[in-house]
Amino acid sequence: MRVAPSTLNDSFTWIVVPAWNESARLGDVLSSFERVGFSVVVVDDGSADDTAEVAKQAGIWVLKHLVNRGQGAALRTGIDFALRQGAERVITFDADGQHRAADLPNLLTPIEDGSADLVLGSRFLGDAPGIPVLRKCLLKVAVLFTRLTSGVRLTDAHNGLRAMTRDAAEKLRFSEDGMAHASQIISIAARERLRIKEVPCTISYTAQTLAKGQSNNAAFKILGRLVISRLTQ
Amino acid sequence: MTLFQWLAGGLMVAFGLAELFLQFTQLSRRTISSIRFSVWLVALLLILNPGATGVIANFLSIGRGADLILYSSVIAFIVSFFYVIHALEKQREQLTMLVRRIAISEPYAVSHREPSIEIASPIASEHGSEV
C-alpha cells in the first residue's frame, strides 16, 4: 500500500469500525490499518462472538454496546467517542473486509485540500469485483432514491466508506440505528450544506462477505424505516 | 334495558369509577385520566341510548349509527397506531442513547495510551478477562 506521509500516521484522524459478530474477519481488517497509523476505535455492537476480544488483541480502542442496536447506532457511538478524543477527521470503515485500507489516502485527499467536508467512497467510480447483478440494480435504485429525497447526485449510496471533517461529524447527528443511517447521513449533509465529494474505491464481494452482508431484502427494510422516520418526526 | 346494555353499561361504569379512583388517589395524570373518563362516559351514554348514534350519523350525513361507530373506530385505531409508533421510536432512541452512554463511559483503553475521559470500569471486566 502506498503511504502518503502528509495524510497518514496521524493520531487526530480516527477510523471508526462498527462490528457485529465479525470475529472471523475483523482481525484482517485491523491488521490492514497497521501501516496507516491512524487512531482506531471498534464498536462491538452487542456481538455474540469474540469480536471485542479480537479487537482488543489489535491494541486499539474498543467500545461495547451491551445490546445490539444496529450499524448506524454503532457508527454514531464511535464517531462521538472519536470527537471526544479530539478527532479532526473521522473515517467510517466496514468490519467485514469489503473495504481496503489502500483507499484511505484517496479518501482523505479532498479533506486535506479543503475541497470537501464529507467524502464518500464509490464502488461505481472504482471497482466492485464479484458484485451480484441484483445487488447492483438495487444499489442503483438506492442512488436514485437518494437523489429524489435529498437532491444530492451520487454514483453510489449505502457505501460504508466515508471520511469527514470534525465539523461535518458534529453536524451529522443521524438518529437511524440500522442501515437507513446511510440515507439519513446524505439528507443531513444536504440540509447542512456540507460539501460532498465521491472518490473511487474498491468493494470486494466474496462468498464470506455476501453471506454476512446485507440481504437484498434490506432495501425494503431501509425504505420502511425512512418512511416511519419521516412520519414520526 | 337489554342484557347487552346491562353488561356493556356496567363495564363502562366500572371503568369510569376506576378512573375517578385513580384521579382521587393521584395515581394517574389528571389530563389523560380525564380524557379516558370522557370516553367511558360517552360510551355509556351511547350504550344506554343507542338511538343517539343514529341522530348524530344523520346530522353528519353518514347514514346509520353503526357506520358512525365503525368510522370512529377506524379513526381511533389510526390515531392510536401512530401514537404507539411514535412512543416506540422514542423508546428506541432513548435505549440507543443509554447503550451509547455506557459504551463511551467504559472504553477498553489501549494500554500505551491514557484515555482522555474518565473510565468508570473497564469493559473487559464484564467478560472476566484481561484489562
CSV table of C-alpha atoms in Angstrom, one decimal:
chain,number,residue,atom,x,y,z
A,1,MET,CA,0.0,0.0,0.0
A,2,ARG,CA,1.3,3.4,-0.9
A,3,VAL,CA,1.5,5.6,2.1
A,4,ALA,CA,1.2,9.4,1.8
A,5,PRO,CA,3.1,10.9,4.7
A,6,SER,CA,1.1,14.2,4.6
A,7,THR,CA,-2.1,12.4,5.3
A,8,LEU,CA,-1.2,9.2,7.2
A,9,ASN,CA,0.4,8.5,10.6
A,10,ASP,CA,-1.9,11.0,12.2
A,11,SER,CA,-3.5,10.3,15.6
A,12,PHE,CA,-6.0,13.0,15.0
A,13,THR,CA,-7.5,11.0,12.2
A,14,TRP,CA,-9.8,8.3,13.6
A,15,ILE,CA,-11.1,5.2,11.9
A,16,VAL,CA,-14.5,4.1,13.3
A,17,VAL,CA,-15.3,0.4,12.7
A,18,PRO,CA,-18.7,-0.8,13.7
A,19,ALA,CA,-18.7,-4.6,14.2
A,20,TRP,CA,-21.3,-7.2,14.9
A,21,ASN,CA,-20.3,-10.8,15.0
A,22,GLU,CA,-17.2,-10.1,12.9
A,23,SER,CA,-14.6,-12.1,14.8
A,24,ALA,CA,-13.7,-14.2,11.7
A,25,ARG,CA,-13.0,-11.1,9.5
A,26,LEU,CA,-12.2,-8.3,11.9
A,27,GLY,CA,-8.5,-9.4,12.6
A,28,ASP,CA,-7.5,-9.0,8.9
A,29,VAL,CA,-9.3,-5.6,8.7
A,30,LEU,CA,-7.5,-4.3,11.7
A,31,SER,CA,-4.1,-5.6,10.5
A,32,SER,CA,-4.6,-3.6,7.3
A,33,PHE,CA,-4.6,-0.4,9.5
A,34,GLU,CA,-1.1,-1.2,11.0
A,35,ARG,CA,0.8,0.7,8.3
A,36,VAL,CA,-1.7,3.6,8.3
A,37,GLY,CA,-1.0,4.8,11.9
A,38,PHE,CA,-4.4,6.4,12.5
A,39,SER,CA,-6.3,6.1,15.7
A,40,VAL,CA,-8.8,3.2,15.5
A,41,VAL,CA,-12.0,2.5,17.5
A,42,VAL,CA,-14.0,-0.6,17.1
A,43,VAL,CA,-17.6,-0.5,18.3
A,44,ASP,CA,-18.7,-4.0,19.2
A,45,ASP,CA,-22.4,-3.8,18.6
A,46,GLY,CA,-23.6,-6.5,21.1
A,47,SER,CA,-21.8,-9.3,19.3
A,48,ALA,CA,-22.4,-12.9,20.5
A,49,ASP,CA,-18.9,-14.0,19.3
A,50,ASP,CA,-15.4,-12.9,20.2
A,51,THR,CA,-15.5,-9.6,18.2
A,52,ALA,CA,-14.5,-7.5,21.2
A,53,GLU,CA,-11.6,-9.9,22.1
A,54,VAL,CA,-10.2,-9.8,18.6
A,55,ALA,CA,-10.3,-6.0,18.6
A,56,LYS,CA,-8.6,-5.8,22.0
A,57,GLN,CA,-5.8,-8.0,20.7
A,58,ALA,CA,-5.1,-5.5,18.0
A,59,GLY,CA,-4.2,-2.8,20.6
A,60,ILE,CA,-6.9,-0.3,19.7
A,61,TRP,CA,-9.8,1.4,21.4
A,62,VAL,CA,-12.8,-0.9,21.9
A,63,LEU,CA,-16.3,0.2,22.9
A,64,LYS,CA,-19.1,-2.3,23.6
A,65,HIS,CA,-22.8,-1.9,23.1
A,66,LEU,CA,-24.4,-4.1,25.7
A,67,VAL,CA,-27.2,-5.0,23.3
A,68,ASN,CA,-27.3,-4.9,19.5
A,69,ARG,CA,-28.5,-1.6,18.3
A,70,GLY,CA,-27.6,-1.6,14.6
A,71,GLN,CA,-24.7,-0.3,12.4
A,72,GLY,CA,-25.9,3.2,12.4
A,73,ALA,CA,-26.1,3.3,16.2
A,74,ALA,CA,-22.6,1.8,16.5
A,75,LEU,CA,-21.2,4.3,14.0
A,76,ARG,CA,-22.6,7.2,15.9
A,77,THR,CA,-21.2,5.8,19.2
A,78,GLY,CA,-17.7,5.5,17.5
A,79,ILE,CA,-17.9,9.0,16.0
A,80,ASP,CA,-19.0,10.6,19.3
A,81,PHE,CA,-16.1,8.8,21.1
A,82,ALA,CA,-13.6,9.9,18.4
A,83,LEU,CA,-14.8,13.6,18.7
A,84,ARG,CA,-14.4,13.4,22.5
A,85,GLN,CA,-10.9,12.2,22.0
A,86,GLY,CA,-10.1,15.3,19.8
A,87,ALA,CA,-10.5,13.8,16.3
A,88,GLU,CA,-10.0,16.3,13.5
A,89,ARG,CA,-11.0,13.8,10.8
A,90,VAL,CA,-13.2,10.7,11.1
A,91,ILE,CA,-13.3,7.8,8.7
A,92,THR,CA,-16.0,5.1,8.8
A,93,PHE,CA,-14.9,1.6,7.6
A,94,ASP,CA,-16.8,-1.7,7.5
A,95,ALA,CA,-15.6,-4.6,9.6
A,96,ASP,CA,-16.4,-7.3,7.1
A,97,GLY,CA,-13.4,-6.9,4.9
A,98,GLN,CA,-15.2,-5.3,2.0
A,99,HIS,CA,-13.2,-2.1,2.2
A,100,ARG,CA,-9.5,-1.7,1.5
A,101,ALA,CA,-7.1,0.4,3.7
A,102,ALA,CA,-5.3,1.2,0.4
A,103,ASP,CA,-8.2,3.5,-0.5
A,104,LEU,CA,-7.8,5.7,2.6
A,105,PRO,CA,-5.2,8.2,1.1
A,106,ASN,CA,-7.6,8.9,-1.8
A,107,LEU,CA,-10.5,9.2,0.6
A,108,LEU,CA,-8.7,11.8,2.7
A,109,THR,CA,-7.3,13.9,-0.1
A,110,PRO,CA,-10.4,16.1,-0.5
A,111,ILE,CA,-10.5,16.7,3.2
A,112,GLU,CA,-6.8,17.6,3.3
A,113,ASP,CA,-7.0,20.0,0.4
A,114,GLY,CA,-10.1,21.6,1.9
A,115,SER,CA,-12.4,20.8,-1.1
A,116,ALA,CA,-14.9,18.7,0.8
A,117,ASP,CA,-16.4,18.2,4.2
A,118,LEU,CA,-17.8,14.7,3.6
A,119,VAL,CA,-16.1,12.3,1.2
A,120,LEU,CA,-17.8,9.1,0.1
A,121,GLY,CA,-16.2,6.0,-1.4
A,122,SER,CA,-17.9,5.0,-4.6
A,123,ARG,CA,-17.7,1.4,-5.9
A,124,PHE,CA,-19.2,2.5,-9.2
A,125,LEU,CA,-16.4,5.1,-9.8
A,126,GLY,CA,-13.9,2.5,-8.7
A,127,ASP,CA,-14.3,-1.3,-8.8
A,128,ALA,CA,-16.7,-3.9,-7.3
A,129,PRO,CA,-15.4,-7.3,-8.4
A,130,GLY,CA,-17.9,-10.1,-7.9
A,131,ILE,CA,-20.9,-7.8,-7.2
A,132,PRO,CA,-24.2,-9.7,-7.9
A,133,VAL,CA,-26.4,-8.3,-10.7
A,134,LEU,CA,-29.4,-7.9,-8.4
A,135,ARG,CA,-27.3,-6.1,-5.8
A,136,LYS,CA,-26.0,-3.7,-8.4
A,137,CYS,CA,-29.6,-3.0,-9.6
A,138,LEU,CA,-30.8,-2.3,-6.0
A,139,LEU,CA,-27.9,0.0,-5.3
A,140,LYS,CA,-28.7,2.0,-8.5
A,141,VAL,CA,-32.3,2.3,-7.3
A,142,ALA,CA,-30.9,3.5,-3.9
A,143,VAL,CA,-28.8,6.1,-5.7
A,144,LEU,CA,-32.0,7.3,-7.5
A,145,PHE,CA,-33.9,7.3,-4.2
A,146,THR,CA,-31.2,9.3,-2.5
A,147,ARG,CA,-31.2,11.8,-5.4
A,148,LEU,CA,-35.0,12.3,-5.1
A,149,THR,CA,-35.1,12.6,-1.3
A,150,SER,CA,-32.0,14.7,-0.7
A,151,GLY,CA,-31.3,16.3,-4.0
A,152,VAL,CA,-27.7,15.0,-3.9
A,153,ARG,CA,-26.4,13.4,-7.1
A,154,LEU,CA,-24.2,10.4,-6.2
A,155,THR,CA,-23.0,7.4,-8.1
A,156,ASP,CA,-23.1,5.1,-5.1
A,157,ALA,CA,-25.3,5.0,-2.0
A,158,HIS,CA,-25.0,2.9,1.2
A,159,ASN,CA,-21.3,2.5,1.0
A,160,GLY,CA,-19.9,2.5,4.5
A,161,LEU,CA,-16.5,4.0,3.4
A,162,ARG,CA,-16.6,7.7,4.3
A,163,ALA,CA,-14.3,10.4,5.6
A,164,MET,CA,-15.5,13.6,7.2
A,165,THR,CA,-14.1,16.7,8.9
A,166,ARG,CA,-14.7,17.2,12.6
A,167,ASP,CA,-17.2,20.0,11.8
A,168,ALA,CA,-19.1,17.6,9.5
A,169,ALA,CA,-19.0,14.8,12.1
A,170,GLU,CA,-20.5,17.2,14.7
A,171,LYS,CA,-23.3,18.2,12.3
A,172,LEU,CA,-24.2,14.7,11.1
A,173,ARG,CA,-26.4,13.9,14.0
A,174,PHE,CA,-28.1,10.9,12.4
A,175,SER,CA,-30.6,9.0,14.5
A,176,GLU,CA,-31.3,5.9,12.4
A,177,ASP,CA,-29.9,2.9,14.3
A,178,GLY,CA,-30.0,0.5,11.4
A,179,MET,CA,-28.8,0.6,7.8
A,180,ALA,CA,-31.1,3.5,6.9
A,181,HIS,CA,-28.5,5.8,8.5
A,182,ALA,CA,-26.6,5.9,5.2
A,183,SER,CA,-29.5,7.7,3.5
A,184,GLN,CA,-30.1,9.9,6.6
A,185,ILE,CA,-26.4,11.0,6.5
A,186,ILE,CA,-26.8,12.2,2.9
A,187,SER,CA,-30.0,14.0,3.8
A,188,ILE,CA,-28.5,15.8,6.8
A,189,ALA,CA,-25.4,16.6,4.8
A,190,ALA,CA,-27.5,18.3,2.1
A,191,ARG,CA,-29.6,20.1,4.7
A,192,GLU,CA,-26.4,21.4,6.5
A,193,ARG,CA,-25.0,22.3,3.1
A,194,LEU,CA,-21.9,20.2,3.6
A,195,ARG,CA,-19.6,19.9,0.6
A,196,ILE,CA,-19.8,16.3,-0.5
A,197,LYS,CA,-17.4,14.5,-2.8
A,198,GLU,CA,-17.1,11.0,-4.1
A,199,VAL,CA,-13.8,9.2,-4.7
A,200,PRO,CA,-13.3,5.8,-6.3
A,201,CYS,CA,-12.9,2.8,-4.0
A,202,THR,CA,-12.9,-1.0,-4.3
A,203,ILE,CA,-15.5,-3.1,-2.7
A,204,SER,CA,-14.7,-6.8,-2.7
A,205,TYR,CA,-17.6,-9.3,-2.8
A,206,THR,CA,-16.6,-12.7,-1.6
A,207,ALA,CA,-18.7,-15.7,-0.5
A,208,GLN,CA,-18.0,-14.7,3.1
A,209,THR,CA,-18.9,-11.0,2.8
A,210,LEU,CA,-22.0,-11.8,0.8
A,211,ALA,CA,-23.1,-14.4,3.4
A,212,LYS,CA,-22.6,-11.9,6.3
A,213,GLY,CA,-23.5,-8.7,4.5
A,214,GLN,CA,-27.0,-7.2,3.9
A,215,SER,CA,-29.5,-9.3,2.1
A,216,ASN,CA,-31.4,-7.7,-0.8
A,217,ASN,CA,-34.5,-7.6,1.4
A,218,ALA,CA,-32.6,-4.9,3.5
A,219,ALA,CA,-33.6,-2.4,0.8
A,220,PHE,CA,-37.2,-2.7,1.7
A,221,LYS,CA,-36.5,-2.5,5.4
A,222,ILE,CA,-34.5,0.6,4.9
A,223,LEU,CA,-37.3,2.1,2.9
A,224,GLY,CA,-39.8,1.2,5.6
A,225,ARG,CA,-37.5,2.8,8.3
A,226,LEU,CA,-37.2,6.0,6.3
A,227,VAL,CA,-41.0,6.2,5.9
A,228,ILE,CA,-41.5,5.7,9.7
A,229,SER,CA,-38.8,8.1,10.5
A,230,ARG,CA,-40.5,10.8,8.4
A,231,LEU,CA,-43.9,10.1,9.8
A,232,THR,CA,-42.9,10.2,13.5
A,233,GLN,CA,-40.5,13.2,13.4
B,1,MET,CA,-82.8,-2.3,29.2
B,2,THR,CA,-81.3,-5.2,27.2
B,3,LEU,CA,-78.8,-7.7,28.6
B,4,PHE,CA,-76.1,-6.1,26.4
B,5,GLN,CA,-76.8,-2.7,27.9
B,6,TRP,CA,-76.5,-4.1,31.4
B,7,LEU,CA,-73.2,-5.9,30.6
B,8,ALA,CA,-71.5,-3.2,28.5
B,9,GLY,CA,-73.0,-0.4,30.5
B,10,GLY,CA,-71.8,-2.0,33.7
B,11,LEU,CA,-68.4,-2.3,32.3
B,12,MET,CA,-68.3,1.4,31.3
B,13,VAL,CA,-69.4,2.4,34.8
B,14,ALA,CA,-66.7,0.2,36.3
B,15,PHE,CA,-64.0,1.8,34.0
B,16,GLY,CA,-65.4,5.3,34.9
B,17,LEU,CA,-65.3,4.6,38.6
B,18,ALA,CA,-61.7,3.2,38.3
B,19,GLU,CA,-60.6,6.4,36.5
B,20,LEU,CA,-62.2,8.5,39.3
B,21,PHE,CA,-60.5,6.4,41.9
B,22,LEU,CA,-57.1,6.8,40.1
B,23,GLN,CA,-57.6,10.6,39.9
B,24,PHE,CA,-58.7,10.8,43.5
B,25,THR,CA,-55.7,8.9,44.7
B,26,GLN,CA,-53.4,10.8,42.3
B,27,LEU,CA,-52.2,7.6,40.7
B,28,SER,CA,-53.0,8.8,37.2
B,29,ARG,CA,-52.2,12.0,35.4
B,30,ARG,CA,-55.2,14.3,35.5
B,31,THR,CA,-55.4,15.2,31.8
B,32,ILE,CA,-55.0,11.7,30.5
B,33,SER,CA,-57.4,10.3,33.1
B,34,SER,CA,-60.0,13.0,32.3
B,35,ILE,CA,-59.8,12.0,28.5
B,36,ARG,CA,-60.2,8.3,29.4
B,37,PHE,CA,-63.1,9.1,31.7
B,38,SER,CA,-64.8,11.1,28.9
B,39,VAL,CA,-64.5,8.2,26.6
B,40,TRP,CA,-66.1,5.8,29.1
B,41,LEU,CA,-68.9,8.3,29.8
B,42,VAL,CA,-69.7,8.9,26.1
B,43,ALA,CA,-69.7,5.1,25.5
B,44,LEU,CA,-72.0,4.6,28.5
B,45,LEU,CA,-74.5,7.3,27.2
B,46,LEU,CA,-74.5,5.7,23.7
B,47,ILE,CA,-75.0,2.2,25.1
B,48,LEU,CA,-77.9,3.4,27.2
B,49,ASN,CA,-79.4,5.5,24.3
B,50,PRO,CA,-78.5,3.7,21.0
B,51,GLY,CA,-80.7,6.0,19.0
B,52,ALA,CA,-78.4,8.9,19.7
B,53,THR,CA,-75.8,7.5,17.3
B,54,GLY,CA,-78.4,7.4,14.5
B,55,VAL,CA,-79.2,11.1,15.2
B,56,ILE,CA,-75.6,12.1,15.1
B,57,ALA,CA,-74.9,9.9,12.0
B,58,ASN,CA,-77.8,11.6,10.2
B,59,PHE,CA,-76.5,15.0,11.2
B,60,LEU,CA,-73.1,14.1,9.7
B,61,SER,CA,-74.7,12.6,6.6
B,62,ILE,CA,-73.1,9.2,7.3
B,63,GLY,CA,-76.3,7.2,7.4
B,64,ARG,CA,-76.6,4.5,10.1
B,65,GLY,CA,-75.4,4.8,13.7
B,66,ALA,CA,-73.4,1.6,13.3
B,67,ASP,CA,-71.5,3.2,10.4
B,68,LEU,CA,-70.7,6.2,12.7
B,69,ILE,CA,-69.3,3.8,15.3
B,70,LEU,CA,-67.3,1.9,12.6
B,71,TYR,CA,-65.8,5.1,11.1
B,72,SER,CA,-65.0,6.5,14.5
B,73,SER,CA,-63.2,3.2,15.5
B,74,VAL,CA,-61.1,3.3,12.3
B,75,ILE,CA,-60.0,6.9,13.0
B,76,ALA,CA,-59.3,6.0,16.7
B,77,PHE,CA,-57.3,3.0,15.6
B,78,ILE,CA,-55.2,5.0,13.1
B,79,VAL,CA,-54.5,7.7,15.7
B,80,SER,CA,-53.6,5.1,18.3
B,81,PHE,CA,-51.3,3.3,15.8
B,82,PHE,CA,-49.3,6.5,15.2
B,83,TYR,CA,-49.2,7.2,18.9
B,84,VAL,CA,-47.8,3.8,19.6
B,85,ILE,CA,-45.3,4.0,16.7
B,86,HIS,CA,-44.1,7.4,18.0
B,87,ALA,CA,-43.8,6.0,21.5
B,88,LEU,CA,-41.8,3.1,20.2
B,89,GLU,CA,-39.5,5.3,18.2
B,90,LYS,CA,-38.9,7.5,21.2
B,91,GLN,CA,-38.1,4.4,23.3
B,92,ARG,CA,-35.7,3.1,20.6
B,93,GLU,CA,-33.8,6.4,20.6
B,94,GLN,CA,-33.6,6.5,24.4
B,95,LEU,CA,-32.4,2.9,24.5
B,96,THR,CA,-29.7,3.7,22.0
B,97,MET,CA,-28.6,6.8,23.9
B,98,LEU,CA,-28.4,4.7,27.1
B,99,VAL,CA,-26.4,2.0,25.4
B,100,ARG,CA,-24.1,4.6,23.8
B,101,ARG,CA,-23.5,6.4,27.0
B,102,ILE,CA,-22.5,3.2,28.8
B,103,ALA,CA,-20.2,2.2,25.8
B,104,ILE,CA,-18.4,5.5,25.8
B,105,SER,CA,-18.0,5.7,29.5
B,106,GLU,CA,-16.5,2.3,29.7
B,107,PRO,CA,-13.9,2.1,26.8
B,108,TYR,CA,-11.4,-0.6,26.6
B,109,ALA,CA,-8.3,1.6,26.5
B,110,VAL,CA,-5.2,1.0,24.5
B,111,SER,CA,-2.5,0.0,27.1
B,112,HIS,CA,0.1,2.6,26.0
B,113,ARG,CA,-2.4,5.5,25.8
B,114,GLU,CA,-4.2,7.2,28.6
B,115,PRO,CA,-7.9,7.7,28.0
B,116,SER,CA,-8.9,11.3,28.0
B,117,ILE,CA,-12.2,10.7,29.6
B,118,GLU,CA,-12.9,9.1,32.9
B,119,ILE,CA,-13.3,5.4,32.8
B,120,ALA,CA,-15.9,4.0,35.3
B,121,SER,CA,-14.9,0.4,35.0
B,122,PRO,CA,-13.1,-1.3,32.1
B,123,ILE,CA,-15.3,-3.2,29.7
B,124,ALA,CA,-13.1,-6.3,29.9
B,125,SER,CA,-14.2,-6.9,33.5
B,126,GLU,CA,-17.6,-7.8,32.2
B,127,HIS,CA,-16.1,-10.8,30.5
B,128,GLY,CA,-13.8,-11.6,33.3
B,129,SER,CA,-10.8,-11.3,31.0
B,130,GLU,CA,-7.8,-9.0,31.0
B,131,VAL,CA,-8.0,-5.2,31.3
